[in-house]
Coordinates of C-alpha atoms in Angstrom, one line a residue:
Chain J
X1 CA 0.9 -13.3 -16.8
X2 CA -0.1 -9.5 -17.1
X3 CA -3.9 -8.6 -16.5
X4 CA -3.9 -5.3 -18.4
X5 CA -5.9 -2.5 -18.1
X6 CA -6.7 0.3 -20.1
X7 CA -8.2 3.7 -18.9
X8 CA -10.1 4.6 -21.5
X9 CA -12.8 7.6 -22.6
X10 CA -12.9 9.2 -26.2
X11 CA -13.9 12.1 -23.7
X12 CA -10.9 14.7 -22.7
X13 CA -10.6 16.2 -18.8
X14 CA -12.2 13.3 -17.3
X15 CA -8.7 12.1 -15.0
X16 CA -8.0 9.3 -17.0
X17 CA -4.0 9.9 -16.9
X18 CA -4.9 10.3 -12.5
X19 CA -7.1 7.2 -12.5
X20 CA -4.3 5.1 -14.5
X21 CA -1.4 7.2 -12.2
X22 CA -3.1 6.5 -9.1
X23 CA -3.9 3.3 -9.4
X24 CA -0.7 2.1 -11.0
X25 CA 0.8 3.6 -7.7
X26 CA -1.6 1.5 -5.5
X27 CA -1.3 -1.7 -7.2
X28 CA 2.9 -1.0 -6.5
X29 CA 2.1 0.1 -2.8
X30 CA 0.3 -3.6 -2.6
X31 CA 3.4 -5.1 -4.1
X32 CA 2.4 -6.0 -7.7
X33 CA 4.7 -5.5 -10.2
X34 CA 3.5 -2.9 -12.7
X35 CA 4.1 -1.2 -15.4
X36 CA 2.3 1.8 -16.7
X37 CA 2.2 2.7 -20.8
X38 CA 1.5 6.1 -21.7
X39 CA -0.1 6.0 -25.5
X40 CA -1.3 9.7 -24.8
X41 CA 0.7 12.3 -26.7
X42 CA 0.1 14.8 -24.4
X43 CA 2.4 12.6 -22.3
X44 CA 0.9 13.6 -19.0
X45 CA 1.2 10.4 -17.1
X46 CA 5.1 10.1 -18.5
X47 CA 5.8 13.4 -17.0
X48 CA 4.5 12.6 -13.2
X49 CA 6.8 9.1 -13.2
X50 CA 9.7 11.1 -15.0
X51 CA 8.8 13.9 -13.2
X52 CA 9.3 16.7 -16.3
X53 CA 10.3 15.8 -19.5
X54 CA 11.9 13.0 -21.0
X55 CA 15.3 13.4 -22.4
X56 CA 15.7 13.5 -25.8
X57 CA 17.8 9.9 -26.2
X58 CA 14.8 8.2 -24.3
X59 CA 13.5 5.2 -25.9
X60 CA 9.8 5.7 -26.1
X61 CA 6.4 4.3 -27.1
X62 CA 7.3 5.9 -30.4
X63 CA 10.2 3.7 -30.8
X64 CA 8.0 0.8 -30.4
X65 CA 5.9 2.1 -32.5
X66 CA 7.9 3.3 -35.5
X67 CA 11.2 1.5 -35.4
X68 CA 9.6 -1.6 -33.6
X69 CA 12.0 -1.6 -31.1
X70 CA 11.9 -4.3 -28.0
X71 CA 9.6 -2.7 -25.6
X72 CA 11.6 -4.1 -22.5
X73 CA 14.2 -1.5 -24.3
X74 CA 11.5 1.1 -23.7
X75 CA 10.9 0.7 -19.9
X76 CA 12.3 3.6 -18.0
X77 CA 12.1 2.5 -14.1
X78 CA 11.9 6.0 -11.5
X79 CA 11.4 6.2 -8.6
X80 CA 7.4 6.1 -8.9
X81 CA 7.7 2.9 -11.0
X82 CA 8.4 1.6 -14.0
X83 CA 6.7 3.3 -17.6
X84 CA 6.9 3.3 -20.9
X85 CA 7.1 7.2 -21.9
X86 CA 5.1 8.6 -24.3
X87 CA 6.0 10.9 -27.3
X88 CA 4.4 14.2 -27.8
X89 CA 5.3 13.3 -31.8
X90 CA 2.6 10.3 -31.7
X91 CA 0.0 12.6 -32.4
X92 CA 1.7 13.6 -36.3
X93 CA 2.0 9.6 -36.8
X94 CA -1.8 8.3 -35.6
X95 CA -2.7 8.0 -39.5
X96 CA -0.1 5.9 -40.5
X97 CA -0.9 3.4 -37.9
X98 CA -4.7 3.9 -38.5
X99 CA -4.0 2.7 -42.5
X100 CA -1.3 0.1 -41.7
X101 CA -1.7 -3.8 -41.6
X102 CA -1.5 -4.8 -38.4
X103 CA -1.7 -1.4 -37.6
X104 CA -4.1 -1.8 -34.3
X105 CA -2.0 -5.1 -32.7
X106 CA 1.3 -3.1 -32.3
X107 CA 1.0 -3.0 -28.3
X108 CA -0.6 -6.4 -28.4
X109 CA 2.4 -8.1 -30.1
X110 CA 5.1 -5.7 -28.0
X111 CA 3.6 -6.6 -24.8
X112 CA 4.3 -10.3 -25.4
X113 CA 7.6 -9.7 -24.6
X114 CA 7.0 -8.8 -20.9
X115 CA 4.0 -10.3 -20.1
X116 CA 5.5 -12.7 -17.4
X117 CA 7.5 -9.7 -15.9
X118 CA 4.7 -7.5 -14.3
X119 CA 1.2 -8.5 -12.7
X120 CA -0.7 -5.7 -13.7
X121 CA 0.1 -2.8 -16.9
X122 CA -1.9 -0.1 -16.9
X123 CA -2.7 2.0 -20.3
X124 CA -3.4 5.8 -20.5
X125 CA -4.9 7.1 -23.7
X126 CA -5.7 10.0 -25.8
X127 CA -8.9 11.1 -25.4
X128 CA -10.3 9.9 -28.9
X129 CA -10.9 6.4 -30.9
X130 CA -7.3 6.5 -33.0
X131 CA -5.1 4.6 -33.7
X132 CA -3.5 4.3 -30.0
X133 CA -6.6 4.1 -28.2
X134 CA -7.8 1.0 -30.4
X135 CA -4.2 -0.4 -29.8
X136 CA -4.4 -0.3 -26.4
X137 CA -7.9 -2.0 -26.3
X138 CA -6.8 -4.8 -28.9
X139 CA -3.9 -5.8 -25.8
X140 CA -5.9 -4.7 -22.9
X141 CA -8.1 -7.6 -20.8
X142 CA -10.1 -4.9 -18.4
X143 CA -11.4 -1.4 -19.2
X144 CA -12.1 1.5 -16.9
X145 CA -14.0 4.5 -18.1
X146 CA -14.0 7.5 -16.3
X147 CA -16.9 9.3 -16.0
X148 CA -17.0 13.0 -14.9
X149 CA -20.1 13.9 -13.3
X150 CA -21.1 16.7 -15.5
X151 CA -24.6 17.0 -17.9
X152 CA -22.6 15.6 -20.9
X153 CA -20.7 12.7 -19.0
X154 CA -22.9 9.9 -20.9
X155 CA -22.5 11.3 -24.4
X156 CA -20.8 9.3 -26.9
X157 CA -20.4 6.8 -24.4
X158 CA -22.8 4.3 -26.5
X159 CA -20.7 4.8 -29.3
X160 CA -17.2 4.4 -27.4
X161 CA -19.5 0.8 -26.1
X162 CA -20.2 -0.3 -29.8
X163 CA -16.0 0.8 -30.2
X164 CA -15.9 -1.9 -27.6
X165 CA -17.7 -4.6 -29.4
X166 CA -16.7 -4.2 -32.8
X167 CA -12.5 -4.7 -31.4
X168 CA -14.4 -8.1 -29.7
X169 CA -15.5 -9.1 -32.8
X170 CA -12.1 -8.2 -34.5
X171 CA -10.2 -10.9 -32.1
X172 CA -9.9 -9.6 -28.4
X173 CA -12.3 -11.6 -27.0
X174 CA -11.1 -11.3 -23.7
X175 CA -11.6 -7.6 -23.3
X176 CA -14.6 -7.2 -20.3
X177 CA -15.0 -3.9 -19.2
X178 CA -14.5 -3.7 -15.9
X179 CA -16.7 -0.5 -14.8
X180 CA -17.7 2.7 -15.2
X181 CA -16.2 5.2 -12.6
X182 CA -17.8 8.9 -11.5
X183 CA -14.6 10.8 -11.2
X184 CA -14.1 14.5 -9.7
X185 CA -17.5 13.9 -7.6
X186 CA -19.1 16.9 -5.9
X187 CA -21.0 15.8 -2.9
X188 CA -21.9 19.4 -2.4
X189 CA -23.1 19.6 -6.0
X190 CA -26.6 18.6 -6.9
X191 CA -26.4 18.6 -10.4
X192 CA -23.4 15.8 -8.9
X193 CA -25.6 13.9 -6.9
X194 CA -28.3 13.3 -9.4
X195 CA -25.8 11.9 -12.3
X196 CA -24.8 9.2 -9.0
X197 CA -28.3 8.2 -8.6
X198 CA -29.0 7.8 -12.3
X199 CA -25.3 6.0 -12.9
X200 CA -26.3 1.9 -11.5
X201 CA -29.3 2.3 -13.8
X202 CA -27.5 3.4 -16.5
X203 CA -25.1 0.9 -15.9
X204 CA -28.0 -1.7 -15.8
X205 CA -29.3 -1.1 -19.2
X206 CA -26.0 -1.2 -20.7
X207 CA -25.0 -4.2 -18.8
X208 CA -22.2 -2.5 -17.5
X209 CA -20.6 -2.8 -13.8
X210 CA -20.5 0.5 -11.8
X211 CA -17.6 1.1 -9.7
X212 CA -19.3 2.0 -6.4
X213 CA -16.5 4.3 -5.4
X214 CA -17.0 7.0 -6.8
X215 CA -13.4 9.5 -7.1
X216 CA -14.4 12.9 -5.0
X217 CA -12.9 16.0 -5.9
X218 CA -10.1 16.5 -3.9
X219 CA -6.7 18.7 -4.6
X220 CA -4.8 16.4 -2.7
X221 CA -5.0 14.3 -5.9
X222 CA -4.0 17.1 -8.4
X223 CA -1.0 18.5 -5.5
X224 CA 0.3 14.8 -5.5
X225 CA 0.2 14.5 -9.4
X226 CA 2.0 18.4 -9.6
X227 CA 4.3 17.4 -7.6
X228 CA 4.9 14.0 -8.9
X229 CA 4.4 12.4 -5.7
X230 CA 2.5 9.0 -5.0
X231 CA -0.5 10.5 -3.5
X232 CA -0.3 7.3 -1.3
X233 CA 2.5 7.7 0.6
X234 CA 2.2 11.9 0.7
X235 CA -1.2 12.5 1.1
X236 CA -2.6 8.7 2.6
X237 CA -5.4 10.6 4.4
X238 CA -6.7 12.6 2.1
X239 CA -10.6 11.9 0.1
X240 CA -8.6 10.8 -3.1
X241 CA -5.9 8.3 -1.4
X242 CA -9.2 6.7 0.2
X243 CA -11.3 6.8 -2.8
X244 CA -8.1 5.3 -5.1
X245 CA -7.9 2.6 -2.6
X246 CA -11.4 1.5 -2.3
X247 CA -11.2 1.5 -5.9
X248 CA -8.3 -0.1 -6.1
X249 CA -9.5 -3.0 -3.9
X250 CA -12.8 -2.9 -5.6
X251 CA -11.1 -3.7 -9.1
X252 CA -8.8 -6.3 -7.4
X253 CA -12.3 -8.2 -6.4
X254 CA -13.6 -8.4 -10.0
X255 CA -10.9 -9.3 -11.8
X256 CA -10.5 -12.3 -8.7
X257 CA -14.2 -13.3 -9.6
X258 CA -13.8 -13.1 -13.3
X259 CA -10.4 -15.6 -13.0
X260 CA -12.9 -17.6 -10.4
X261 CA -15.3 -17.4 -12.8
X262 CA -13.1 -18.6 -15.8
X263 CA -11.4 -21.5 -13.5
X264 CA -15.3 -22.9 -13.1
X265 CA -16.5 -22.7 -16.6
Chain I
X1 CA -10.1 2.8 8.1
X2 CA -7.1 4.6 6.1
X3 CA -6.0 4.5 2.6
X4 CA -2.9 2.5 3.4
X5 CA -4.2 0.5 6.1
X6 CA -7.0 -0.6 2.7
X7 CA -4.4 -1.2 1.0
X8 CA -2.2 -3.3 3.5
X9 CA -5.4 -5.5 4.0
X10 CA -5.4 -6.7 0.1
X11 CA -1.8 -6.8 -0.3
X12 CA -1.8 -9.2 3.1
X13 CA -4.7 -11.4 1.4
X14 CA -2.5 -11.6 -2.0
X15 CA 0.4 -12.8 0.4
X16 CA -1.3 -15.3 1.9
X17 CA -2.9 -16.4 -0.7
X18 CA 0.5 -17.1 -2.2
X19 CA 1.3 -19.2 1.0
X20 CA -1.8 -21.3 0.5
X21 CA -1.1 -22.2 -2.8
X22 CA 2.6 -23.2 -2.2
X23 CA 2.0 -26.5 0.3
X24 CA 4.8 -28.1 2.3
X25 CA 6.1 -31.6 0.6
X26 CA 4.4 -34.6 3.7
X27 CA 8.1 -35.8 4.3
X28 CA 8.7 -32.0 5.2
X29 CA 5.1 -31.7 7.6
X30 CA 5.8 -35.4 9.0
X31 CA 9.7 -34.0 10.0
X32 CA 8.4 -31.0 11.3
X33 CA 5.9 -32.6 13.5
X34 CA 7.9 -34.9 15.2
X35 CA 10.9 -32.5 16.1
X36 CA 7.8 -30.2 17.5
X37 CA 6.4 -33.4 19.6
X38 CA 10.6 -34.2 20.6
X39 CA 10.6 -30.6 21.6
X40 CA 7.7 -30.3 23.7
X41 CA 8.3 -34.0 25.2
X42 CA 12.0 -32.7 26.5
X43 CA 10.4 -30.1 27.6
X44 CA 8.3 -31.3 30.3
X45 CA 10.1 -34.6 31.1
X46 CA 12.6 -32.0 32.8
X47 CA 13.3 -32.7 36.3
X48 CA 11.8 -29.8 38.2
X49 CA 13.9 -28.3 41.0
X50 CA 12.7 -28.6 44.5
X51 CA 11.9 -25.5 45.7
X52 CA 14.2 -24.4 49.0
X53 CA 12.1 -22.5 51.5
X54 CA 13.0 -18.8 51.2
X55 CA 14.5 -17.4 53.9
X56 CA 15.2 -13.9 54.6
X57 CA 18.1 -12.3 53.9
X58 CA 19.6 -11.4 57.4
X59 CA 21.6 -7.6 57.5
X60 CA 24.9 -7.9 58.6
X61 CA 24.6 -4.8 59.9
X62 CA 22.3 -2.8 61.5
X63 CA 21.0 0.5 59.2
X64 CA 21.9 -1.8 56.1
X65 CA 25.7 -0.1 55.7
X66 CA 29.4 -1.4 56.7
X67 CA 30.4 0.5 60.0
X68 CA 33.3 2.3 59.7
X69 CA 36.4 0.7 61.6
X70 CA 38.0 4.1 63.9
X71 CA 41.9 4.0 64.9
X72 CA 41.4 2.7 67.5
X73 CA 39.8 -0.5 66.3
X74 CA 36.2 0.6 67.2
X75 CA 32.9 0.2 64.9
X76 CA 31.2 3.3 64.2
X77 CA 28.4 4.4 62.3
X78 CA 28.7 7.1 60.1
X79 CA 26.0 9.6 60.4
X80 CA 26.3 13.6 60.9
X81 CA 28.4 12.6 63.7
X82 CA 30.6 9.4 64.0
X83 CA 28.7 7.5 66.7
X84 CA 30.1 4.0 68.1
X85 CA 28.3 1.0 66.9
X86 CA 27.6 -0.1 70.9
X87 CA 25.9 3.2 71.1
X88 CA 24.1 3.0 67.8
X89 CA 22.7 -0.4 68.4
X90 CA 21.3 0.7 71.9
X91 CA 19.7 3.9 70.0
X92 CA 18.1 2.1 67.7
X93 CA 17.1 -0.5 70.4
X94 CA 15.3 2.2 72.2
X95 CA 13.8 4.1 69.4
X96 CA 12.0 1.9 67.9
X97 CA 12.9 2.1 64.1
X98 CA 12.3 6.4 64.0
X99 CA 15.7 7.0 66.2
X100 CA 15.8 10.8 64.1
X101 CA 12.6 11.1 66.1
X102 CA 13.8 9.6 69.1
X103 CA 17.0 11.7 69.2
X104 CA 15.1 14.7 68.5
X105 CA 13.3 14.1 71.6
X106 CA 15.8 13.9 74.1
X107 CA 17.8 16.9 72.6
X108 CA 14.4 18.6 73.0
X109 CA 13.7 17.4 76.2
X110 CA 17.5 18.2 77.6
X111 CA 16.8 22.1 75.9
X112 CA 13.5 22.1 77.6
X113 CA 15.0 21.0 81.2

């Protein structure tokens, strides 16, 4: 059965779309089967697996979406692994959804479907609290949040938390967040390093895990992504390979604890 | 410790783990484990071979190479100069193993005189 994970911040330019890239192209390295879901309009992660745009007869999230098509229909498979393309035209439709019964368990009920073909789907989102962000959170089991490690990285992220609780409530019990994560990290930066000391306490009065990788900055990451490479098998030396692999085995150790953990009880 | 060598590591654990949690059937261990012990018995009830005592290997011929048979029926050894084998033998008789040296010597010597 899936775990899935969303990437999620209501925050914009905070590498969500090269968090949920890279480490959909780790997990694939390790030989999971994955599948990646781009619900951003801006359809960034969509263009690094396609690797440009999508032609026009592509079946994609919108068709799931709109004409509730099967989303095993939807999956494209390159050569950087398998997705579900996202639709620059999901931005004019957000309302519809957001008003709609059953509006916000769209992904949930699509992802049925496929849920014994891949280990792991990972889901990029728009940077706000729509309609697509609050779909992917209904299906999603883990959340990442990225964190840039700027003055304003920790604003709104209490109310993106309460988000959090009130889609609990609504039914999605399952959903843990699995941690917070300093992206595009400075060493050199002091403003940098004080947001990394302050982050664990942070995370301890929200009673929130924090990733203790954090992602340097590192334009091996962003020359991977431009040229639609895995950043892995291009780049496996570089800062950001490193840092997406410790990640990646840091999230791997969680989610194995929190299936321990559920075993037990 | 490299990205992909990280990487490797987990995806190693998630194999094994996978081994683990697929056990053989008992019938399958219990079949296994005999052929093994069938195996290794066989293997050292074989008869050893008595060793033979090495002996070394004699040269047929002097200077290790087949003397070249002349017209006339004679041995010689093939050097610079065809030299019979009676005279080669002697040489190398009297020169103690070094018979370049050796000959050296008495050309020298014959100059010399």
């Amino acid at each position: 059965m899936a775990y899935k994970i969303v990437i999620a911040n209501q925050k914009g330019g905070v590498a969500k779309t090269t968090t949920a890239v890279n480490i959909a192209d780790a997990l694939k390295y390790m030989g999971y089967r994955v599948l990646l879901l781009d619900l951003d309009p801006q359809c960034n992660s969509t263009s690094v697996f396609v690797g440009g745009t999508v032609p026009e007869d592509e079946n994609t999230i919108l068709d799931v979406f709109l004409k509730r098509e099967n989303i095993s229909d939807c999956i494209k498979h390159t050569d950087f692994g398998d997705v579900v393309c996202g639709s620059r035209e999901l931005a004019n439709s957000e309302d519809t959804f957001m008003r709609a019964a059953g509006g916000l368990k769209i992904v949930k009920n699509a992802l049925k479907e496929i849920n014994e073909q891949y280990d792991f789907i990972i889901m990029d989102t728009p940077p706000n609290c729509g309609a697509f962000m609050r779909n992917a959170l209904f299906a999603a089991n883990g959340i990442i949040t990225p964190l840039q490690a700027k003055r304003f990285a920790l604003d709104g992220l209490t109310d993106f938390l309460d988000t959090i609780e009130l889609l609990k409530d609504d039914g999605n019990e399952q959903l843990e967040i699995l941690g917070l994560l300093l992206t595009m990290y400075d060493q050199r930066n002091k403003q940098d390093k004080e947001i990394i000391a302050a982050l664990p306490e942070v995370g301890q009065k929200l009673n929130i895990n924090v990733f203790k990788t954090p992602i340097r900055i590192n334009q091996a990451i962003e020359n991977a992504i431009a040229d639609s490479k895995s950043l892995f098998l291009t780049r496996s030396t570089s800062n950001g390979a490193n840092d997406y692999a410790d990640l990646v085995c840091e999230i791997l150790d969680i989610i194995n604890k929190g299936a321990l953990n559920n075993e037990c009880a | 410790m490299s990205a992909l060598d990280k990487l490797n590591a987990k995806a190693i654990k998630k194999v094994n783990a996978e081994v683990k949690e697929t056990p053989k059937p008992i019938e399958e261990k219990k079949e296994a484990k005999e052929a093994d012990l069938k195996a290794s018995k066989s293997f050292t009830e074989k008869p050893k071979k008595p060793e033979a005592a090495k002996e070394p290997k004699k040269k047929k011929h002097p200077g290790g190479r087949k003397p070249t048979r002349g017209q006339n029926g004679k041995d010689y050894k093939m050097m610079n100069i065809a030299i019979p084998m009676e005279v080669y033998e002697k040489l190398q008789a009297a020169s103690n193993g070094n018979m370049t040296y050796y000959i050296n010597s008495i050309l020298r010597s014959s100059v010399e005189d």
